[in-house]
Short mmCIF file of C-alpha atoms in Angstrom, two decimals:
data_model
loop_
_atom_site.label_atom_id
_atom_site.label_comp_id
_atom_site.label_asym_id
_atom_site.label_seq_id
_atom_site.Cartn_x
_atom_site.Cartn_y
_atom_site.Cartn_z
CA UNK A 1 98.22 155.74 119.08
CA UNK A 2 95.74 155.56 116.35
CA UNK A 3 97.89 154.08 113.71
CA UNK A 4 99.11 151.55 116.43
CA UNK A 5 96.45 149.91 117.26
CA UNK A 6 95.50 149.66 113.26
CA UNK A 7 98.83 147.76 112.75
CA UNK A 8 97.76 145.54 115.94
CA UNK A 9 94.71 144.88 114.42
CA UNK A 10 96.13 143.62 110.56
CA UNK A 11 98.81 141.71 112.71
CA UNK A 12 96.30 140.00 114.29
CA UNK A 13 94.42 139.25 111.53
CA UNK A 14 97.30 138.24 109.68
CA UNK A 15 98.54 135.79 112.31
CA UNK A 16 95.05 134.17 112.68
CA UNK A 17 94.33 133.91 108.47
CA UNK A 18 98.31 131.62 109.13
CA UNK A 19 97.32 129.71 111.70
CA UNK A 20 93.80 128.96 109.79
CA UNK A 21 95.70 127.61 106.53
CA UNK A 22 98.34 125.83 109.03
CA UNK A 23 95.29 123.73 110.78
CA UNK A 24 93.86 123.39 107.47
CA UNK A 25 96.91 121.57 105.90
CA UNK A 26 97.57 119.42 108.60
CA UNK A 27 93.99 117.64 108.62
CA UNK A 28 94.18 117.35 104.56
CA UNK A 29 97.56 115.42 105.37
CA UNK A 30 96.02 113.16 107.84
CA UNK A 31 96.07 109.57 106.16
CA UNK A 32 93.34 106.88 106.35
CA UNK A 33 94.01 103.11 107.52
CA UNK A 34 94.36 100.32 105.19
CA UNK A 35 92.12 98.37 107.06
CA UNK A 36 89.17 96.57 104.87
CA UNK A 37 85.92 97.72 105.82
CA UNK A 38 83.90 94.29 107.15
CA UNK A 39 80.25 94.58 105.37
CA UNK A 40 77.74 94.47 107.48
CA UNK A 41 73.93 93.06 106.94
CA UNK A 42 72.54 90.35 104.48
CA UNK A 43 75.78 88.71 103.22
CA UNK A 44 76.20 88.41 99.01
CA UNK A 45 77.94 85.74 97.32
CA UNK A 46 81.25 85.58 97.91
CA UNK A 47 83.27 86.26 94.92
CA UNK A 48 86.31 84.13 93.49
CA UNK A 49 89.65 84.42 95.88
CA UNK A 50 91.61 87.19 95.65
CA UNK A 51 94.57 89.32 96.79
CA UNK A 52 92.94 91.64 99.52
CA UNK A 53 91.52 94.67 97.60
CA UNK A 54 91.99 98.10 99.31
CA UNK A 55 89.15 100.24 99.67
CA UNK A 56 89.09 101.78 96.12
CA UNK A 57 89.12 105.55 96.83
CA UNK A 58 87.18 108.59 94.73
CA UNK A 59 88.80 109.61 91.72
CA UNK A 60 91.88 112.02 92.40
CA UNK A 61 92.26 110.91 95.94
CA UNK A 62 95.25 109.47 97.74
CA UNK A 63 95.52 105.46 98.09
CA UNK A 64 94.97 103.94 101.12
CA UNK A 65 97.90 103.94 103.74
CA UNK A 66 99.45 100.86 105.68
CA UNK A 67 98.30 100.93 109.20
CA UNK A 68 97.73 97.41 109.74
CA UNK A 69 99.48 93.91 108.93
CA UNK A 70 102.38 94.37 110.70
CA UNK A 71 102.51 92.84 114.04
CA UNK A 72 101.90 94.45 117.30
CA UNK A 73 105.80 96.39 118.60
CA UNK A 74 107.62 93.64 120.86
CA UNK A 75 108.34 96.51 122.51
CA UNK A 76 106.84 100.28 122.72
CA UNK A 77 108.53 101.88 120.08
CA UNK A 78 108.77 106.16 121.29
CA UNK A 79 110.34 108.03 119.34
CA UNK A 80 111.85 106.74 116.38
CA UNK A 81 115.52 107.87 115.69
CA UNK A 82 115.56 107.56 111.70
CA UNK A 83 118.96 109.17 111.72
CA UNK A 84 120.36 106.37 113.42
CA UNK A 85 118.13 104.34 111.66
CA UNK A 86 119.32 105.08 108.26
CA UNK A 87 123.42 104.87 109.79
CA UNK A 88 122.90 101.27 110.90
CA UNK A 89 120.41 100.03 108.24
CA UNK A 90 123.58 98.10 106.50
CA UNK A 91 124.51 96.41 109.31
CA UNK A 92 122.71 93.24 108.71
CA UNK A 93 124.69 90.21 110.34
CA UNK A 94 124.65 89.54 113.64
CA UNK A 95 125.59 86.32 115.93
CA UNK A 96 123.62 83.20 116.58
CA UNK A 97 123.29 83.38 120.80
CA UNK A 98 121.06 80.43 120.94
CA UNK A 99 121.11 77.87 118.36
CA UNK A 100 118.96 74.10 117.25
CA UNK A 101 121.25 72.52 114.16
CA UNK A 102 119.56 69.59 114.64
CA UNK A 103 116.11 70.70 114.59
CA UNK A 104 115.77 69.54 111.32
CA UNK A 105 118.41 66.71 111.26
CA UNK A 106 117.72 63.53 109.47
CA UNK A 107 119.90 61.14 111.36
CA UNK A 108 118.66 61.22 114.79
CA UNK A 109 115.90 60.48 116.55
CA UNK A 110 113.97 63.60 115.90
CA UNK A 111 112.17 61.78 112.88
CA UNK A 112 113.84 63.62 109.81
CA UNK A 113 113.60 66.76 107.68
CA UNK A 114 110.24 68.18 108.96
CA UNK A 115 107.43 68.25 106.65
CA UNK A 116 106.06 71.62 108.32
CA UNK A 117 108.51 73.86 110.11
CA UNK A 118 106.46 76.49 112.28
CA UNK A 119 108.38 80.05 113.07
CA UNK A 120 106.93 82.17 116.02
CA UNK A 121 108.08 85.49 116.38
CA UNK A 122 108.33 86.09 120.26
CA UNK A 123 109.98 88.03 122.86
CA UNK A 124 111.88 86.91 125.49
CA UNK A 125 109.40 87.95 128.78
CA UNK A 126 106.58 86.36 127.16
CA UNK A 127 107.30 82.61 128.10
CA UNK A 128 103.27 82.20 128.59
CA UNK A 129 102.74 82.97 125.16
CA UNK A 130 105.14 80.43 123.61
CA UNK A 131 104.00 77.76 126.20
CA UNK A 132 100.17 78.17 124.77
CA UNK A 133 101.85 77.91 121.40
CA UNK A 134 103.68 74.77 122.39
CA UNK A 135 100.88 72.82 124.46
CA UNK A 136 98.36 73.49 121.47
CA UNK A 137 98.37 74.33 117.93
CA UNK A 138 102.62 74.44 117.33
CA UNK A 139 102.99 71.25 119.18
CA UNK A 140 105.67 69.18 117.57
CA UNK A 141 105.29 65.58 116.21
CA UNK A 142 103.30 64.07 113.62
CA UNK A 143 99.81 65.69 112.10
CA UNK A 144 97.90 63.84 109.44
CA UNK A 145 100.80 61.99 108.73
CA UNK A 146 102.89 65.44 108.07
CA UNK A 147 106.14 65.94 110.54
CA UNK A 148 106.17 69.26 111.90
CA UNK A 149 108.52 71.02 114.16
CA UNK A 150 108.29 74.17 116.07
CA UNK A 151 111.22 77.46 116.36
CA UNK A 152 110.72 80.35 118.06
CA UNK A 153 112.71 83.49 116.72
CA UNK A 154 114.02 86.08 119.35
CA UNK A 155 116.72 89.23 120.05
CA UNK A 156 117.91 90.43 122.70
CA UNK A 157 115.68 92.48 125.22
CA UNK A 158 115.64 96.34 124.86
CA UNK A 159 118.04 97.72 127.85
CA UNK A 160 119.62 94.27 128.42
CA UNK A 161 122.72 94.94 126.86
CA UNK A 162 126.49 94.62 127.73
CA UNK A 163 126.18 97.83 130.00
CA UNK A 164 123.45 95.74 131.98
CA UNK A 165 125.07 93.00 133.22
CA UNK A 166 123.19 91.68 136.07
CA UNK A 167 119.87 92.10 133.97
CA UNK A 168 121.73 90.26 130.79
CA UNK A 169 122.84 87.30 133.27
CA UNK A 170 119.29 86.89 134.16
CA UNK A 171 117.40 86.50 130.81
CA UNK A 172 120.46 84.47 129.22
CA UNK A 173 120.12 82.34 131.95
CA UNK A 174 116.15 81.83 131.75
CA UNK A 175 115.95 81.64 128.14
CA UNK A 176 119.40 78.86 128.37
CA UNK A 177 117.17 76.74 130.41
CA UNK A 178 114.16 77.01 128.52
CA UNK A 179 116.22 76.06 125.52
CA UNK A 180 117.10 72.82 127.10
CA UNK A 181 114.30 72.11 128.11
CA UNK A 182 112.38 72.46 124.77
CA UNK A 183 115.14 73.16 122.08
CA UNK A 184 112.82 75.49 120.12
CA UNK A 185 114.49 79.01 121.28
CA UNK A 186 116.73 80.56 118.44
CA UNK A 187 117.99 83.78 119.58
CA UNK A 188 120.16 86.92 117.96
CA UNK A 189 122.08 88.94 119.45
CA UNK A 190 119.99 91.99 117.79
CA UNK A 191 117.56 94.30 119.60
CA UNK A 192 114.45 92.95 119.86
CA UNK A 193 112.11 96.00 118.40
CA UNK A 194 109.48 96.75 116.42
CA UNK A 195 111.69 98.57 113.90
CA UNK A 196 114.20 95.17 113.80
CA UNK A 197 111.72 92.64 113.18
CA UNK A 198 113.27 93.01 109.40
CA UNK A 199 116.41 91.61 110.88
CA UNK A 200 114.43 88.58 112.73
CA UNK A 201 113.01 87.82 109.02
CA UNK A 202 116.43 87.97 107.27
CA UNK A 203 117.90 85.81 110.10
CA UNK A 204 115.40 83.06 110.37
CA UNK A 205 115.30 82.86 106.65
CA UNK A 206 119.47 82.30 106.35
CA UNK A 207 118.81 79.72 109.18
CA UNK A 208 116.27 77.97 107.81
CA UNK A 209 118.58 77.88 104.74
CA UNK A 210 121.21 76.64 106.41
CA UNK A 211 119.87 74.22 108.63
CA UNK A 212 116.45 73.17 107.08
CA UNK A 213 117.81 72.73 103.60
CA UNK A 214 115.21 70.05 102.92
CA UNK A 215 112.18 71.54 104.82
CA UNK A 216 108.56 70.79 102.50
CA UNK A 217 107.06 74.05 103.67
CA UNK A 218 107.68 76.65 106.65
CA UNK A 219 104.70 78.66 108.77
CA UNK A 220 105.76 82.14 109.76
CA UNK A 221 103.88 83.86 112.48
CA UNK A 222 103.21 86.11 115.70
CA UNK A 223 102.83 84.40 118.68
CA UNK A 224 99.21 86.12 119.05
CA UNK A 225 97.83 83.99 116.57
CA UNK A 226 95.69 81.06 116.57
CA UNK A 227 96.27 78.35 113.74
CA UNK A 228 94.11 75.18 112.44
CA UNK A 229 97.03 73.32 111.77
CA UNK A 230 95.00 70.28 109.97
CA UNK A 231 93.29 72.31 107.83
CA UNK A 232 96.76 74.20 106.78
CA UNK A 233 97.74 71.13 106.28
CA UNK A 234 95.08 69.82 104.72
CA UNK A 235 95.77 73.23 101.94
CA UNK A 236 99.63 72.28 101.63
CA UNK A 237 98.37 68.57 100.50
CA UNK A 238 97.79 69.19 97.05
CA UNK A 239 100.56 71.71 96.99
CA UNK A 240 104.11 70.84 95.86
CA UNK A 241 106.96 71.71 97.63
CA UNK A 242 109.25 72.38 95.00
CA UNK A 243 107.34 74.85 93.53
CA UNK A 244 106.82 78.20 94.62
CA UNK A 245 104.33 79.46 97.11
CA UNK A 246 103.62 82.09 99.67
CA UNK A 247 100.02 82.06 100.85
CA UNK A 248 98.01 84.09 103.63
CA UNK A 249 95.83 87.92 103.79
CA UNK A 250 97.66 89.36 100.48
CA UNK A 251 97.54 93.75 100.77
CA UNK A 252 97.88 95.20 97.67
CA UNK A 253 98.01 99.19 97.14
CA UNK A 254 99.13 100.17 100.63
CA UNK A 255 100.75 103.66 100.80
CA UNK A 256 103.01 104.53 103.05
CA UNK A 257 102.19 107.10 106.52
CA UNK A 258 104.07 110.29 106.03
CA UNK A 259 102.09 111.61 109.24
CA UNK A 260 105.30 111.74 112.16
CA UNK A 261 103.03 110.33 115.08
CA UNK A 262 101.81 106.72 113.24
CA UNK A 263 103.99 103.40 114.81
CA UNK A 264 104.28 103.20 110.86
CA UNK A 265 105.52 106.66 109.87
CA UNK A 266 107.92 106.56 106.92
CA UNK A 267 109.66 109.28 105.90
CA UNK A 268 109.88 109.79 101.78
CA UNK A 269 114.12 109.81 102.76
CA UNK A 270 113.62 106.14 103.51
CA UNK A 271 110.61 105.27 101.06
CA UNK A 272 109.98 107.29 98.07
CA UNK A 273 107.12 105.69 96.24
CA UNK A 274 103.58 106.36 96.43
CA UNK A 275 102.63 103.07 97.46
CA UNK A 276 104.08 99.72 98.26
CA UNK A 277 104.28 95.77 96.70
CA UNK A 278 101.69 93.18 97.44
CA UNK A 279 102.59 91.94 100.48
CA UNK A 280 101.08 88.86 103.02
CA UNK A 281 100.22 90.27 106.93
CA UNK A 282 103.06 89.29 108.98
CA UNK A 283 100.77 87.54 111.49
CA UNK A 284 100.90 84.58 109.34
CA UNK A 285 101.15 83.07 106.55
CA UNK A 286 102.90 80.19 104.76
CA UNK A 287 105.44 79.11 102.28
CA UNK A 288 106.90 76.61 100.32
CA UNK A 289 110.70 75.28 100.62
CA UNK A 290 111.51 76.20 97.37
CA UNK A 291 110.87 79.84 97.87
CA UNK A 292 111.99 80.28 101.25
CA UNK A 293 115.37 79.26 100.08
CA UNK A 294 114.90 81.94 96.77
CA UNK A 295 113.57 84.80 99.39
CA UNK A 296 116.85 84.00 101.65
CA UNK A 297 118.89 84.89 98.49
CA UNK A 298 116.98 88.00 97.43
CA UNK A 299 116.36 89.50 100.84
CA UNK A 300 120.07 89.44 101.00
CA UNK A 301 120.32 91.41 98.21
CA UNK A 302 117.16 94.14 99.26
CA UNK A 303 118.26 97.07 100.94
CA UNK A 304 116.55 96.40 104.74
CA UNK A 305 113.31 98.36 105.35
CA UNK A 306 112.12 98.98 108.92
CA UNK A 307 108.64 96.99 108.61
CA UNK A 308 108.91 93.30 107.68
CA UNK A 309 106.28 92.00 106.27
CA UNK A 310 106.27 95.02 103.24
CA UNK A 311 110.08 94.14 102.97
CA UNK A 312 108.90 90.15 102.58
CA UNK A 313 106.88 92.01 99.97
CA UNK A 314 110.17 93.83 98.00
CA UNK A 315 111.56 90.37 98.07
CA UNK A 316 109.11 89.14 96.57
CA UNK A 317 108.93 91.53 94.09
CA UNK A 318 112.82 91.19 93.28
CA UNK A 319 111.89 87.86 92.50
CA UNK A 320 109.07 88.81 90.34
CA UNK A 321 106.57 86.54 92.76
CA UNK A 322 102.78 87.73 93.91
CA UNK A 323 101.97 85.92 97.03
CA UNK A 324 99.07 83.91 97.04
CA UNK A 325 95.92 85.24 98.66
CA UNK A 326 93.86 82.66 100.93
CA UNK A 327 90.42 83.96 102.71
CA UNK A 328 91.11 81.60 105.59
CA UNK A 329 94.09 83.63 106.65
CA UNK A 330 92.16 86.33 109.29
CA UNK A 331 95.49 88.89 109.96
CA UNK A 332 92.97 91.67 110.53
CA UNK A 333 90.52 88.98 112.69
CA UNK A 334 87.36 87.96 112.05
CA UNK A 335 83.89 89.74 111.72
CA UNK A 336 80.84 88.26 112.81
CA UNK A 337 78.70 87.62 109.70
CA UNK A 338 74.58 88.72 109.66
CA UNK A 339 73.75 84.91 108.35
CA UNK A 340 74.94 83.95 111.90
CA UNK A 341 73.62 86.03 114.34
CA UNK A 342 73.69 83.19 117.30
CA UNK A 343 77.45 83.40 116.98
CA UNK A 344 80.30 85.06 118.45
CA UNK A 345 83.13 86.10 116.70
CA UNK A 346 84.92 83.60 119.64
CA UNK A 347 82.78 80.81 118.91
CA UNK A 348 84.64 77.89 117.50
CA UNK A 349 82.48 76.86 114.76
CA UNK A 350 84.24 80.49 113.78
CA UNK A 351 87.84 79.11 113.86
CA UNK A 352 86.73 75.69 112.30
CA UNK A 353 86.84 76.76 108.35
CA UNK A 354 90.37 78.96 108.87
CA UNK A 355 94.07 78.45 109.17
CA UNK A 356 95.13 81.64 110.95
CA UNK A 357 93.23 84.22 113.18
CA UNK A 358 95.33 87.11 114.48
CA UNK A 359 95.26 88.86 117.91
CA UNK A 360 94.41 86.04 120.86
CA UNK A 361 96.22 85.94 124.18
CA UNK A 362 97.71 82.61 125.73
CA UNK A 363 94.34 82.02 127.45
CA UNK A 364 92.17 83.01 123.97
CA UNK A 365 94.83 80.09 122.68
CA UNK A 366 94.26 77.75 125.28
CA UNK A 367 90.84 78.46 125.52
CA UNK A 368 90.00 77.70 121.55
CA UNK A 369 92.35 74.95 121.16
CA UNK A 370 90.08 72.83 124.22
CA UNK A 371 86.65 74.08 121.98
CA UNK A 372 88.09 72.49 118.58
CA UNK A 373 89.99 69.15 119.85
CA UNK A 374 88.75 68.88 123.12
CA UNK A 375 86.73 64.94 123.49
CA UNK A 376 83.50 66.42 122.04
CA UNK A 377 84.59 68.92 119.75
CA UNK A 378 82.54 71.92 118.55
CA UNK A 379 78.57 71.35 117.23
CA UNK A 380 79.07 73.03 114.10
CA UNK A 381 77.19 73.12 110.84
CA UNK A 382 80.02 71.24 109.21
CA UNK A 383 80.44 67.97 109.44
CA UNK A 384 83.82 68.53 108.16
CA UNK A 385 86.32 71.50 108.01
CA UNK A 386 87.39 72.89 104.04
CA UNK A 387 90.51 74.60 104.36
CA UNK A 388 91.43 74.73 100.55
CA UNK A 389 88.11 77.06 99.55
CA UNK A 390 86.52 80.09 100.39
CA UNK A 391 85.12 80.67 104.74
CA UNK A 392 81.68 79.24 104.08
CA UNK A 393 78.08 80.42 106.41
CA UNK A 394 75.71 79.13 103.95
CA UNK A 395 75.21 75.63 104.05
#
């Protein structure tokens, strides 16, 4: 009986020294988030613009890990089948359901080959989104003498397909009618996840190709955000079309998340390198005609990776091209600053100096647009907006 309960006792002890070093290894693999730390109190010079440096981390420590820049999921994501995943990754073509070939026509009454082409990703149950994006900053027409049009890029809903046929009937038919009435929808016959927004990217980017050959320069981004569109346009003034250019929050350094329960989990089966290319957020950013037709070519040539904006990245890299880092670009939102306490970070005389803030709703949108170009306009510091330098509190 002795001897029995000695051999309980090491068992024991043997089981709990396991389970120690088990807990133990699990919080060293825990990774850290990407996002910039926003500096708080008396605000230093600003120094020269730059791609977005990563927190630099201590000597003989991992690199930071990509948890941000990527979108919010169209739809919640679960479980995510990377078997299937890797089985379907080469199927990259997929029909046009909803088309405009004469959004960018020259020889009708639309007013020619758009200078600005803006690209919303959407979904296809949030029609109060797109109509905040239509009424206000992505209206279509002429801005500062620049023509710019308006797409919105869309697949299929998840659980409306062919085996759902009264529930297919009924979003066709809705998203039919709002295509006639605003003939801005361009929709795929993919599923609309987080995990396919690659495929909306490689789509839009053959269309584009295809039927804005002649485009000046193309805005890509969520429907969540809130653009400035004269002071984007006021940047793309002194640039030239026919050279190239992608501009907006440039990551550098992120590393992929190994840990299984991230929405950005990659395994090292589908992404073997310690960290990824410079890449711009995917809530917005901008680029020029001549590249988006280059980027069509080599992101038909990249094998497809499940998070779009680091794909845009590989691209980019194929084609041996660093995007362009611009401070007004806010994928990651804005901070309030200590030299203006008075403010809040929704205060419009915030908004007034960028291009692109990420993560408003339709109201937010709605709401901003009135502050900026409503009949009074916001009492600011500035008499004027600068678009082309760095976010300014000082003057």
């Amino acid at each position: 009986m002795r001897r029995l309960r000695l051999q309980d006792a090491w068992l024991t002890l043997l089981l709990g020294a396991a389970l120690g070093l088990l807990l133990y290894t699990q919080r060293d693999r825990a990774a850290p988030t990407t996002r910039a730390p926003r500096v708080q109190g008396r605000q230093a010079p600003r120094p020269a613009p730059g791609r977005r440096a990563l927190p630099v981390p201590d000597v003989g420590a991992d690199p930071p890990s990509y948890e941000g820049g990527t979108p919010a999921p169209p739809t919640l994501p679960g479980p995510f089948d990377f078997g299937r995943y890797l089985r379907a990754k080469d199927q990259r073509r997929f029909p046009l359901l909803i088309n405009q070939p004469h959004k960018c026509r020259s020889d009708g009454a639309r007013g020619g080959q758009p200078d600005l082409l803006i690209a919303v990703k959407s979904v296809a149950s949030d029609f109060e989104r797109r109509e905040a994006v239509r009424q206000t900053w992505g209206a279509e027409g002429r801005k500062q003498g620049a023509l710019v049009r308006r797409v919105f890029l869309l697949g299929v809903p998840r659980g409306a397909g062919p085996d759902e046929a009264g529930t297919q009937t009924h979003w066709r038919a809705l998203l039919a009618a709002e295509s006639r009435a605003y003939a801005d929808i361009l929709l795929w016959a993919f599923e609309d996840t987080f995990f396919n927004l690659t495929l909306k990217e490689i789509h839009f980017l053959a269309w584009a190709s295809a039927f804005c050959p002649d485009v000046r320069f193309v805005f890509k981004g969520d429907a969540d955000v809130f653009v400035h569109v004269r002071n984007l346009l006021q940047f793309l003034k002194l640039r030239d079309p026919a050279q190239d250019l992608l501009a907006g929050d440039v990551i550098v350094q992120a590393r992929p998340i190994r840990l299984r329960t991230s929405k950005y989990y990659i395994p090292e089966a589908v992404y073997g390198l310690h960290a990824y290319p410079a890449y711009a957020g995917g809530g917005g950013f901008v680029l020029s005609g001549a590249t988006l037709r280059r980027l069509a070519e080599a992101c038909s040539q990249v094998e497809l990776f499940p998070i779009d904006d680091v794909f845009l990245g590989m691209c980019l890299q194929r084609l041996r091209l660093t995007p362009e880092p611009h401070p007004a670009f806010r994928t990651f939102g804005i901070s309030q600053p200590s030299a203006a306490p008075h403010l809040h970070t929704f205060d419009p005389c915030f908004y007034r100096e960028l291009v692109v803030v990420h993560g408003l709703s339709a109201a937010d949108i709605w709401l901003m647009w009135r502050l900026l170009y409503g009949p009074q306009g916001p009492v600011c510091a500035h008499p004027q907006p600068v678009a082309a330098g760095p976010f300014q509190w000082d003057s």
